[in-house]
């Protein structure tokens, strides 16, 4: 280890002091015995050489700002350097993503305490790989709202990794792509099989290992970084762990710069509010540094690292250390070749973060039900589905399809989303996730479009039906007290209360109509005199106008209904109030009006 440190200190006089400070800071808390134990741990084997994480894919090359302002006074700082509130924008970590990093570090700390995995290292890698899951665009369970896919690893500017998962994770049947917030390639996640073996982990305890879930991905990344009995408080082990993710000196410097930045304090921001990085590059044909990583913002290099000739800032690859070998996935080497871990120098063409789908896709067609319907507040029984085809009419797999809802409708996809992107399966089918209707009845259109292609969109008609009115086959007063008033005055407030039931059970939300009727036993009709209501929405000259029929009355959650205040005119006598429901329930209530005294 002394030789390794000596080589690093010889890289340039300008970096000597910085390197010493970093090594001192990372090892200050270790006693001599702990240092000896770490040296013994390093004799054990490193992770398998065939398990690179992102396959030498692209990554975000933005660096943290040189200067940070202090978090606001009102932000409450925890014991782990995290402030709850607002502060420097770049130091803000989305709440669910931050929780995933801390949970993963805690779990690894319990199972492998000698590794000393800091959650800030996971945050540094998460920033560089996916911009903290695209600023925290995840649902409540930590799963990304839309797939995060790296470029196709087809050997054209990147490593060549043919399909290992049958498109299960990345939707690509020809080559692999890095997947999810921590950008695992399928072969690293599942070891090339579909049985769940490999580095995949279940970080949120739902029984699944999903690289698109930040809890699962963070735990898997933490275990990978600690593999080979590494002690991440030792700089050499820390470097090797990071290089195992993407074998590039510039990648190492970028991750270390964010790791150091987060160690100086972070704060929590709402999901979806994280700062998105801009510049992307960093991958050569064999996974090394490239001119694609020349954009570094205005940040500084990581402590303890001085770029050599052509280092950070120029976009050229850094020089590999002596004694290092080309082992993809095994931290340490640089080498050459077409596998992740080399220092290939080809200048790659810029590649978008999310692929635009197979170029051969020319058409989308509706599959399944033509039109969709659901009752207000319930889930649609079927989901919109389309099939992607090429010019020959054959299905196209691995094509991203976007389903969009009008923002004006109350219908939503999971996570309260109005748009979702789904990758077609091996049969060319893309099925939208479960759709839930809003509370209001009406019709709207769902549109499916091929992302990045000019194929015509597919429209689905969707209808939301009103909820059927709850039934009520019986009405009864809750009191047998006689109802009386004096002509020209009103009955007592809430004088009439009734209970509705259906087949003996409470009928909540049942519609009731109240009408003042004549006493004709054969055909009672609305009365023109005697007790009356006032219009619930009447104003101005109409506010005192008698209303003798009220509709739209409904019982509460307990099946109860209190009628509005009842007024009287100058007529005295016994009058009838008739209450009815659509299911045939009828209740007649007597209202007695006495003549004024001395009339």
Coordinates of C-alpha atoms in Angstrom, one line a residue:
X1 CA 0.0 0.0 0.0
X2 CA 3.0 2.3 0.8
X3 CA 4.2 1.9 -2.8
X4 CA 0.8 2.7 -4.1
X5 CA 0.6 5.9 -2.1
X6 CA 4.2 6.8 -3.1
X7 CA 3.3 6.5 -6.8
X8 CA 0.3 8.8 -6.3
X9 CA 2.4 11.4 -4.5
X10 CA 4.9 11.4 -7.3
X11 CA 2.2 12.5 -9.9
X12 CA 3.0 16.1 -9.3
X13 CA 4.2 18.4 -6.6
X14 CA 1.0 20.5 -6.8
X15 CA -1.1 17.5 -5.6
X16 CA 1.1 16.4 -2.7
X17 CA -0.5 18.5 0.0
X18 CA -4.0 17.8 -1.1
X19 CA -3.4 14.0 -1.3
X20 CA -2.0 14.0 2.2
X21 CA -4.9 15.9 3.6
X22 CA -7.4 13.5 2.0
X23 CA -5.6 10.4 3.2
X24 CA -5.3 11.9 6.7
X25 CA -9.0 12.8 6.8
X26 CA -10.1 9.3 5.7
X27 CA -7.8 7.4 8.1
X28 CA -7.6 9.7 11.1
X29 CA -10.2 7.7 13.1
X30 CA -8.4 4.4 12.6
X31 CA -6.1 3.0 15.3
X32 CA -2.9 1.1 14.1
X33 CA -4.7 -2.2 14.7
X34 CA -7.5 -1.1 12.4
X35 CA -5.0 -0.1 9.7
X36 CA -3.3 -3.5 10.0
X37 CA -6.7 -5.2 9.7
X38 CA -7.5 -3.2 6.6
X39 CA -4.2 -4.3 5.1
X40 CA -5.1 -7.9 5.8
X41 CA -8.5 -7.4 4.2
X42 CA -6.9 -6.2 1.0
X43 CA -5.2 -9.5 0.5
X44 CA -8.6 -11.1 -0.2
X45 CA -9.9 -11.2 -3.8
X46 CA -11.6 -8.3 -5.5
X47 CA -15.0 -8.6 -7.2
X48 CA -15.2 -10.9 -10.2
X49 CA -13.6 -9.4 -13.3
X50 CA -16.8 -9.9 -15.3
X51 CA -19.1 -7.7 -13.3
X52 CA -18.8 -4.0 -14.4
X53 CA -21.7 -1.9 -13.3
X54 CA -22.5 0.4 -16.2
X55 CA -20.6 -1.2 -19.0
X56 CA -18.5 1.9 -19.7
X57 CA -21.6 3.9 -20.6
X58 CA -21.9 7.6 -20.7
X59 CA -22.2 9.6 -17.4
X60 CA -22.8 13.2 -16.4
X61 CA -19.6 15.2 -16.3
X62 CA -20.8 18.3 -14.4
X63 CA -18.7 19.2 -11.3
X64 CA -20.0 20.7 -8.1
X65 CA -19.6 24.5 -7.7
X66 CA -16.3 25.8 -6.2
X67 CA -18.1 27.9 -3.6
X68 CA -21.2 27.0 -1.6
X69 CA -23.3 29.2 0.4
X70 CA -24.3 28.1 3.9
X71 CA -27.6 26.4 4.4
X72 CA -30.3 28.8 5.7
X73 CA -30.6 29.4 9.4
X74 CA -34.0 27.8 9.6
X75 CA -32.7 24.5 8.2
X76 CA -32.5 22.0 11.0
X77 CA -29.2 20.0 10.7
X78 CA -29.1 16.4 11.6
X79 CA -26.1 14.5 13.0
X80 CA -25.3 13.1 9.6
X81 CA -24.6 16.4 7.8
X82 CA -28.0 16.7 6.3
X83 CA -30.2 19.8 6.6
X84 CA -33.9 19.6 6.3
X85 CA -35.1 22.6 4.4
X86 CA -33.5 24.6 1.6
X87 CA -29.9 25.6 0.9
X88 CA -27.4 25.5 -2.0
X89 CA -29.3 24.1 -5.0
X90 CA -26.6 21.5 -5.9
X91 CA -26.5 20.2 -2.3
X92 CA -30.2 19.4 -2.4
X93 CA -31.0 15.7 -2.6
X94 CA -34.5 14.4 -3.4
X95 CA -36.2 13.0 -0.3
X96 CA -36.8 9.5 -1.5
X97 CA -33.4 9.2 -3.2
X98 CA -31.6 10.4 -0.1
X99 CA -33.6 8.0 2.1
X100 CA -32.5 5.1 -0.3
X101 CA -28.8 6.0 0.0
X102 CA -28.9 6.2 3.8
X103 CA -30.9 3.0 4.1
X104 CA -28.5 1.2 1.8
X105 CA -25.4 2.4 3.7
X106 CA -27.0 1.4 7.0
X107 CA -27.8 -2.1 5.7
X108 CA -24.3 -2.6 4.3
X109 CA -22.9 -1.2 7.5
X110 CA -24.7 -3.9 9.5
X111 CA -23.7 -6.8 7.2
X112 CA -20.1 -5.5 6.4
X113 CA -19.0 -3.0 9.0
X114 CA -15.4 -3.2 7.9
X115 CA -16.2 -1.6 4.6
X116 CA -17.2 1.7 6.1
X117 CA -19.5 2.6 3.2
X118 CA -20.6 6.3 3.5
X119 CA -23.9 7.2 2.0
X120 CA -22.4 10.2 0.4
X121 CA -20.4 7.9 -1.9
X122 CA -23.7 6.4 -3.2
X123 CA -24.9 10.0 -3.7
X124 CA -21.8 10.9 -5.7
X125 CA -22.3 7.9 -8.0
X126 CA -26.0 8.5 -8.2
X127 CA -25.4 12.1 -9.3
X128 CA -22.9 11.1 -12.0
X129 CA -24.9 8.1 -13.3
X130 CA -28.5 9.5 -13.4
X131 CA -28.6 13.0 -11.9
X132 CA -30.1 11.5 -8.7
X133 CA -32.8 9.6 -10.6
X134 CA -33.5 12.6 -12.8
X135 CA -33.9 15.0 -9.9
X136 CA -35.9 12.5 -7.9
X137 CA -38.5 11.5 -10.5
X138 CA -39.6 8.5 -8.5
X139 CA -42.9 7.3 -7.0
X140 CA -43.5 6.7 -3.3
X141 CA -41.9 3.3 -3.4
X142 CA -38.7 4.7 -5.0
X143 CA -39.4 3.4 -8.6
X144 CA -38.6 5.8 -11.4
X145 CA -41.6 7.3 -13.1
X146 CA -40.0 6.7 -16.5
X147 CA -37.3 4.2 -17.5
X148 CA -33.7 5.6 -17.3
X149 CA -31.8 3.8 -20.0
X150 CA -28.3 4.3 -21.2
X151 CA -27.2 4.1 -24.8
X152 CA -27.1 0.8 -26.6
X153 CA -23.8 -1.0 -25.8
X154 CA -23.2 -2.1 -29.4
X155 CA -19.5 -1.3 -29.6
X156 CA -20.1 2.0 -31.5
X157 CA -18.3 4.4 -29.1
X158 CA -19.1 2.1 -26.2
X159 CA -18.4 -1.4 -24.9
X160 CA -20.0 -4.2 -27.0
X161 CA -22.3 -6.3 -24.8
X162 CA -24.9 -8.4 -26.6
X163 CA -28.2 -9.0 -25.0
X164 CA -28.1 -11.0 -21.8
X165 CA -31.6 -10.6 -20.3
X166 CA -34.0 -11.1 -23.2
X167 CA -34.9 -7.5 -23.0
X168 CA -36.4 -8.0 -19.5
X169 CA -34.7 -5.0 -17.9
X170 CA -33.8 -2.7 -20.8
X171 CA -36.3 -3.7 -23.5
X172 CA -33.5 -4.4 -25.9
X173 CA -33.2 -7.8 -27.6
X174 CA -29.9 -7.2 -29.4
X175 CA -27.6 -5.4 -26.9
X176 CA -27.6 -4.5 -23.3
X177 CA -28.1 -0.9 -21.9
X178 CA -27.4 0.5 -18.5
X179 CA -30.7 0.6 -16.5
X180 CA -32.1 2.6 -13.6
X181 CA -30.9 5.3 -11.2
X182 CA -27.6 3.6 -10.5
X183 CA -27.2 2.4 -14.2
X184 CA -26.7 -1.3 -13.8
X185 CA -26.3 -3.3 -17.0
X186 CA -28.5 -6.4 -17.0
X187 CA -25.6 -8.9 -16.9
X188 CA -24.2 -7.2 -13.8
X189 CA -27.6 -7.1 -12.1
X190 CA -28.6 -10.7 -12.8
X191 CA -25.3 -12.3 -13.8
X192 CA -26.8 -12.9 -17.2
X193 CA -29.6 -15.1 -16.0
X194 CA -33.3 -14.6 -15.2
X195 CA -33.3 -16.3 -11.8
X196 CA -32.4 -13.2 -9.9
X197 CA -28.8 -14.2 -9.2
X198 CA -26.0 -11.6 -9.5
X199 CA -25.7 -8.2 -7.8
X200 CA -29.4 -7.3 -7.9
X201 CA -30.8 -6.6 -4.4
X202 CA -34.2 -6.0 -2.7
X203 CA -33.7 -2.7 -0.8
X204 CA -37.3 -1.8 -0.1
X205 CA -38.5 -5.3 1.1
X206 CA -41.2 -5.8 -1.5
X207 CA -39.8 -9.2 -2.6
X208 CA -38.5 -7.9 -6.0
X209 CA -35.1 -7.0 -7.3
X210 CA -35.7 -4.0 -9.6
X211 CA -32.8 -2.0 -11.0
X212 CA -35.4 0.8 -11.7
X213 CA -36.1 1.1 -7.9
X214 CA -33.6 3.5 -6.2
X215 CA -33.8 1.5 -2.9
X216 CA -32.9 -1.8 -4.7
X217 CA -30.3 -0.2 -6.9
X218 CA -28.6 1.7 -4.0
X219 CA -28.3 -1.4 -1.9
X220 CA -26.9 -3.4 -4.9
X221 CA -24.4 -0.6 -5.6
X222 CA -23.3 -0.5 -2.0
X223 CA -22.6 -4.2 -1.9
X224 CA -20.7 -4.0 -5.1
X225 CA -18.5 -1.1 -3.8
X226 CA -17.7 -3.1 -0.7
X227 CA -17.0 -6.4 -2.5
X228 CA -13.5 -8.0 -2.2
X229 CA -13.3 -7.0 1.5
X230 CA -12.7 -3.3 0.7
X231 CA -12.3 -0.7 3.4
X232 CA -13.6 2.5 1.8
X233 CA -11.9 4.7 4.4
X234 CA -8.6 3.7 2.7
X235 CA -8.1 5.9 -0.4
X236 CA -6.7 3.0 -2.6
X237 CA -9.8 0.9 -1.9
X238 CA -12.1 3.8 -2.5
X239 CA -10.5 4.5 -5.8
X240 CA -10.7 0.8 -6.9
X241 CA -14.3 0.6 -5.9
X242 CA -15.3 3.7 -8.0
X243 CA -13.2 2.5 -11.0
X244 CA -15.1 -0.8 -10.8
X245 CA -18.2 1.2 -11.7
X246 CA -16.7 2.8 -14.8
X247 CA -13.1 2.4 -15.5
X248 CA -12.1 6.0 -16.2
X249 CA -9.8 8.3 -14.4
X250 CA -12.0 11.2 -15.2
X251 CA -15.0 9.3 -13.9
X252 CA -13.1 8.7 -10.7
X253 CA -12.3 12.4 -10.3
X254 CA -15.9 13.4 -11.0
X255 CA -17.4 11.0 -8.5
X256 CA -14.8 12.0 -5.9
X257 CA -15.6 15.7 -6.4
X258 CA -19.3 15.1 -5.7
X259 CA -18.5 12.7 -2.8
X260 CA -16.4 15.4 -1.1
X261 CA -19.1 18.0 -1.9
X262 CA -21.8 16.0 -0.2
X263 CA -19.6 15.2 2.8
X264 CA -19.6 18.9 3.5
X265 CA -23.3 18.9 4.0
X266 CA -26.5 18.3 2.1
X267 CA -30.2 19.1 2.6
X268 CA -33.4 17.4 1.6
X269 CA -35.6 18.7 -1.2
X270 CA -39.0 17.3 -2.5
X271 CA -38.9 14.5 -5.0
X272 CA -38.8 15.9 -8.5
X273 CA -37.1 19.1 -7.4
X274 CA -33.5 18.1 -7.6
X275 CA -31.1 19.9 -9.9
X276 CA -30.5 18.1 -13.2
X277 CA -27.0 17.9 -14.6
X278 CA -26.4 19.1 -18.1
X279 CA -23.2 17.8 -19.6
X280 CA -22.9 14.2 -20.6
X281 CA -20.0 12.2 -22.0
X282 CA -17.2 10.2 -20.5
X283 CA -17.3 7.0 -22.5
X284 CA -14.9 5.8 -25.1
X285 CA -15.1 2.7 -27.1
X286 CA -13.4 0.7 -24.4
X287 CA -14.9 2.6 -21.5
X288 CA -12.0 5.0 -20.8
X289 CA -11.9 8.8 -20.8
X290 CA -12.8 10.6 -23.9
X291 CA -13.4 14.0 -25.3
X292 CA -17.0 13.6 -24.5
X293 CA -16.2 14.4 -20.9
X294 CA -14.6 17.8 -21.5
X295 CA -17.4 19.8 -19.8
X296 CA -16.9 20.1 -16.1
X297 CA -18.7 23.3 -15.2
X298 CA -16.7 25.4 -12.9
X299 CA -16.0 22.8 -10.3
X300 CA -12.6 21.6 -9.0
X301 CA -11.0 18.2 -9.2
X302 CA -11.4 15.8 -6.4
X303 CA -9.0 16.1 -3.5
X304 CA -5.9 13.9 -3.8
X305 CA -6.1 13.8 -7.6
X306 CA -4.1 16.0 -10.0
X307 CA -4.8 15.3 -13.7
X308 CA -1.8 14.3 -15.7
X309 CA -1.2 15.2 -19.2
X310 CA -4.5 15.5 -20.9
X311 CA -6.4 15.1 -17.6
X312 CA -9.6 16.7 -16.5
X313 CA -10.2 20.0 -18.2
X314 CA -8.9 18.9 -21.6
X315 CA -11.2 16.0 -22.2
X316 CA -8.2 13.7 -23.0
X317 CA -7.7 10.4 -21.2
X318 CA -5.5 10.4 -18.1
X319 CA -2.4 8.1 -17.9
X320 CA -3.0 4.7 -16.3
X321 CA -1.0 3.9 -13.2
X322 CA 1.8 1.3 -13.3
X323 CA 1.1 -2.2 -12.6
X324 CA -2.6 -1.9 -13.5
X325 CA -4.3 -4.4 -15.7
X326 CA -7.3 -4.4 -18.0
X327 CA -10.0 -6.3 -16.1
X328 CA -13.5 -5.1 -16.8
X329 CA -15.3 -4.6 -13.5
X330 CA -12.2 -5.3 -11.4
X331 CA -11.1 -2.0 -10.0
X332 CA -7.6 -0.9 -10.7
X333 CA -6.7 -1.5 -14.4
X334 CA -6.8 0.7 -17.4
X335 CA -5.5 -1.3 -20.3
X336 CA -6.9 -1.3 -23.8
X337 CA -9.4 -3.3 -25.8
X338 CA -13.1 -3.4 -26.4
X339 CA -14.3 -4.3 -22.9
X340 CA -15.3 -2.0 -20.1
X341 CA -12.2 -1.1 -18.2
X342 CA -10.0 0.0 -21.1
X343 CA -8.6 3.4 -22.0
X344 CA -9.7 3.6 -25.6
X345 CA -9.3 7.0 -27.2
X346 CA -12.0 7.1 -29.9
X347 CA -14.1 10.2 -29.8
X348 CA -17.7 9.0 -29.4
X349 CA -20.6 10.7 -30.9
X350 CA -23.0 12.3 -28.4
X351 CA -25.6 9.8 -27.3
X352 CA -28.9 10.7 -25.7
X353 CA -29.6 9.4 -22.2
X354 CA -32.8 7.8 -23.2
X355 CA -32.8 5.9 -26.6
X356 CA -35.2 6.9 -29.2
X357 CA -36.1 3.3 -30.1
X358 CA -35.3 1.0 -32.9
X359 CA -34.9 2.9 -36.2
X360 CA -37.0 0.4 -38.0
X361 CA -40.2 1.3 -36.2
X362 CA -42.6 2.8 -38.7
X363 CA -46.1 2.3 -37.3
X364 CA -48.1 1.9 -34.1
X365 CA -51.4 0.1 -34.1
X366 CA -54.1 -0.3 -31.5
X367 CA -54.2 -3.7 -29.7
X368 CA -57.0 -4.9 -27.5
X369 CA -60.1 -2.9 -26.6
X370 CA -60.9 -0.1 -28.9
X371 CA -62.5 2.2 -26.3
X372 CA -62.1 2.1 -22.5
X373 CA -64.6 2.9 -19.8
X374 CA -64.7 3.0 -16.0
X375 CA -66.9 4.2 -13.2
X376 CA -65.9 7.5 -11.6
X377 CA -63.2 6.9 -8.9
X378 CA -62.4 3.3 -10.0
X379 CA -59.7 1.7 -12.1
X380 CA -60.2 1.0 -15.8
X381 CA -60.6 -2.8 -16.3
X382 CA -58.3 -2.7 -19.4
X383 CA -55.2 -0.5 -20.2
X384 CA -54.4 1.2 -23.5
X385 CA -52.1 -1.1 -25.6
X386 CA -50.3 -0.7 -28.9
X387 CA -48.1 -2.8 -31.1
X388 CA -45.0 -1.4 -32.8
X389 CA -44.3 -2.6 -36.3
X390 CA -41.7 -2.1 -39.0
X391 CA -42.3 -1.5 -42.7
X392 CA -42.8 -5.2 -43.2
X393 CA -45.5 -5.4 -40.6
X394 CA -43.3 -7.3 -38.2
X395 CA -43.3 -6.4 -34.4
X396 CA -40.5 -4.2 -33.1
X397 CA -39.2 -4.9 -29.6
X398 CA -37.4 -2.4 -27.3
X399 CA -39.2 0.7 -28.7
X400 CA -40.2 3.4 -26.1
X401 CA -43.9 4.4 -26.4
X402 CA -45.4 7.4 -24.6
X403 CA -49.0 7.3 -23.3
X404 CA -50.4 10.8 -22.6
X405 CA -53.7 12.0 -20.9
X406 CA -55.2 15.4 -21.2
X407 CA -54.3 17.4 -18.1
X408 CA -57.9 18.6 -17.7
X409 CA -59.2 15.1 -17.0
X410 CA -59.1 13.7 -13.5
X411 CA -57.8 10.3 -14.7
X412 CA -54.3 9.5 -13.8
X413 CA -51.6 6.8 -14.2
X414 CA -49.8 5.6 -11.0
X415 CA -47.9 8.3 -9.2
X416 CA -50.5 10.8 -10.2
X417 CA -48.8 11.0 -13.7
X418 CA -50.5 12.2 -16.9
X419 CA -47.7 10.7 -19.1
X420 CA -45.8 7.4 -18.9
X421 CA -43.3 5.8 -21.2
X422 CA -43.4 2.1 -21.8
X423 CA -40.9 -0.1 -23.8
X424 CA -42.4 -2.6 -26.2
X425 CA -41.9 -6.3 -25.3
X426 CA -40.6 -9.1 -27.5
X427 CA -43.9 -9.2 -29.3
X428 CA -43.8 -5.5 -30.0
X429 CA -46.5 -4.7 -27.4
X430 CA -46.5 -1.7 -25.1
X431 CA -49.2 -1.7 -22.4
X432 CA -49.8 1.4 -20.3
X433 CA -49.9 0.9 -16.5
X434 CA -53.3 0.8 -14.7
X435 CA -55.4 3.9 -15.3
X436 CA -57.6 5.3 -12.6
X437 CA -60.7 7.4 -13.4
X438 CA -61.3 10.7 -11.8
X439 CA -64.4 11.6 -9.8
X440 CA -66.3 13.3 -12.6
X441 CA -68.1 11.7 -15.5
X442 CA -67.1 12.5 -19.0
X443 CA -65.1 11.5 -22.0
X444 CA -61.4 12.1 -23.0
X445 CA -58.8 10.8 -25.4
X446 CA -55.5 8.9 -24.6
X447 CA -52.7 9.3 -27.1
X448 CA -49.9 6.8 -27.7
X449 CA -46.8 8.0 -29.6
X450 CA -43.5 6.4 -30.6
X451 CA -40.8 8.4 -28.8
X452 CA -38.3 9.9 -31.3
X453 CA -40.2 8.5 -34.3
X454 CA -42.6 10.1 -36.7
X455 CA -45.1 7.2 -36.8
X456 CA -48.7 8.4 -36.5
X457 CA -50.1 8.5 -33.0
X458 CA -52.8 6.1 -31.8
X459 CA -55.9 7.6 -30.0
X460 CA -58.0 5.7 -27.5
X461 CA -61.4 7.0 -26.5
X462 CA -62.1 6.7 -22.8
X463 CA -65.3 7.3 -20.9
X464 CA -65.9 7.8 -17.2
X465 CA -69.4 6.9 -16.1
X466 CA -71.1 8.5 -13.1
X467 CA -71.3 6.4 -10.0
X468 CA -74.7 4.8 -9.6
X469 CA -76.7 6.4 -6.9
X470 CA -76.9 4.4 -3.7
X471 CA -80.2 2.7 -3.2
X472 CA -82.7 3.4 -0.4
X473 CA -85.9 1.5 0.0
X474 CA -87.0 2.9 3.3
X475 CA -87.2 6.3 5.0
X476 CA -88.1 6.9 8.6
X477 CA -88.0 9.9 11.0
X478 CA -85.4 9.8 13.7
X479 CA -87.9 11.5 16.2
X480 CA -91.7 11.1 16.8
X481 CA -92.0 14.6 18.1
X482 CA -95.0 16.5 16.7
X483 CA -94.0 19.3 14.3
X484 CA -95.8 22.6 14.9
X485 CA -95.3 26.3 14.0
X486 CA -97.3 29.5 14.0
X487 CA -98.4 31.0 10.7
X488 CA -95.9 33.6 9.5
X489 CA -93.1 32.0 11.5
X490 CA -90.7 29.1 10.8
X491 CA -90.5 25.7 12.3
X492 CA -87.6 24.9 14.6
X493 CA -84.1 24.6 12.9
X494 CA -83.5 21.1 11.5
X495 CA -87.0 20.1 12.6
X496 CA -87.2 17.2 10.2
X497 CA -84.4 14.5 10.2
X498 CA -84.8 11.2 8.4
X499 CA -82.8 8.0 8.1
X500 CA -82.5 6.0 4.9
X501 CA -81.9 2.3 4.7
X502 CA -81.6 -0.3 1.9
X503 CA -82.5 -3.9 2.8
X504 CA -82.1 -3.0 6.4
X505 CA -78.6 -1.5 6.1
X506 CA -77.6 2.2 6.2
X507 CA -78.0 3.9 2.8
X508 CA -75.2 6.5 2.7
X509 CA -75.4 9.0 -0.2
X510 CA -78.9 8.2 -1.2
X511 CA -80.8 10.8 -3.2
X512 CA -84.0 12.2 -1.6
X513 CA -86.7 14.5 -3.0
X514 CA -88.8 16.6 -0.6
X515 CA -92.1 18.1 -1.7
X516 CA -94.9 20.0 0.0
X517 CA -98.1 18.2 -1.3
X518 CA -101.8 18.5 -1.1
X519 CA -103.8 16.0 1.0
X520 CA -105.5 14.4 -2.1
X521 CA -105.0 10.7 -1.3
X522 CA -105.4 9.7 -4.9
X523 CA -103.0 12.1 -6.5
X524 CA -101.1 14.4 -4.2
X525 CA -99.6 17.3 -6.1
X526 CA -97.3 20.2 -5.1
X527 CA -99.1 22.6 -2.8
X528 CA -99.4 26.2 -3.6
X529 CA -99.8 27.4 0.0
X530 CA -98.7 26.6 3.5
X531 CA -95.1 25.6 4.6
X532 CA -92.3 26.1 2.1
X533 CA -88.5 26.2 1.8
X534 CA -86.3 29.0 0.5
X535 CA -84.3 28.4 -2.7
X536 CA -80.8 27.3 -1.6
X537 CA -79.2 29.5 -4.2
X538 CA -81.8 32.2 -4.4
X539 CA -80.5 35.8 -4.1
X540 CA -81.8 39.3 -4.4
X541 CA -85.6 39.6 -5.0
X542 CA -85.9 35.8 -5.1
X543 CA -84.3 35.0 -1.8
X544 CA -87.7 34.9 0.0
X545 CA -89.6 33.3 -2.9
X546 CA -91.3 30.1 -1.7
X547 CA -89.9 26.8 -2.9
X548 CA -92.0 23.7 -2.2
X549 CA -89.9 21.0 -4.0
X550 CA -86.3 20.3 -3.2
X551 CA -84.2 17.9 -5.2
X552 CA -80.5 16.9 -4.9
X553 CA -80.8 16.1 -1.2
X554 CA -78.5 13.2 -0.1
X555 CA -78.0 11.3 3.1
X556 CA -74.7 11.5 4.9
X557 CA -72.3 8.7 5.7
X558 CA -74.6 7.5 8.5
X559 CA -77.7 7.5 6.1
X560 CA -79.1 10.6 7.8
X561 CA -80.6 13.7 6.2
X562 CA -81.6 16.9 8.0
X563 CA -84.0 19.0 5.9
X564 CA -83.3 22.8 5.5
X565 CA -85.3 25.3 7.5
X566 CA -89.1 25.2 6.9
X567 CA -91.0 28.5 6.7
X568 CA -94.8 29.2 6.8
X569 CA -97.1 31.7 5.1
X570 CA -100.3 33.2 6.5
X571 CA -102.3 30.0 6.1
X572 CA -103.0 27.8 9.1
X573 CA -103.9 24.1 9.1
X574 CA -102.3 20.7 8.7
X575 CA -100.0 20.2 5.7
X576 CA -98.1 17.3 4.3
X577 CA -94.4 17.0 3.5
X578 CA -93.7 14.0 1.2
X579 CA -90.1 12.5 1.0
X580 CA -89.3 10.0 -1.8
X581 CA -86.3 8.1 -3.2
X582 CA -85.8 6.6 -6.7
X583 CA -86.1 3.1 -5.3
X584 CA -89.7 3.6 -4.1
X585 CA -89.3 4.7 -0.5
X586 CA -92.0 7.2 0.6
X587 CA -92.4 9.0 3.9
X588 CA -95.2 11.5 4.6
X589 CA -94.7 13.9 7.5
X590 CA -97.5 16.1 9.0
X591 CA -96.7 19.8 9.6
X592 CA -99.2 21.6 11.8
X593 CA -99.5 25.4 11.4
X594 CA -101.5 27.3 14.1
X595 CA -103.2 30.6 13.5
X596 CA -101.6 33.6 15.2
X597 CA -103.0 34.5 18.6
X598 CA -106.0 36.9 18.4
X599 CA -106.5 36.3 14.7

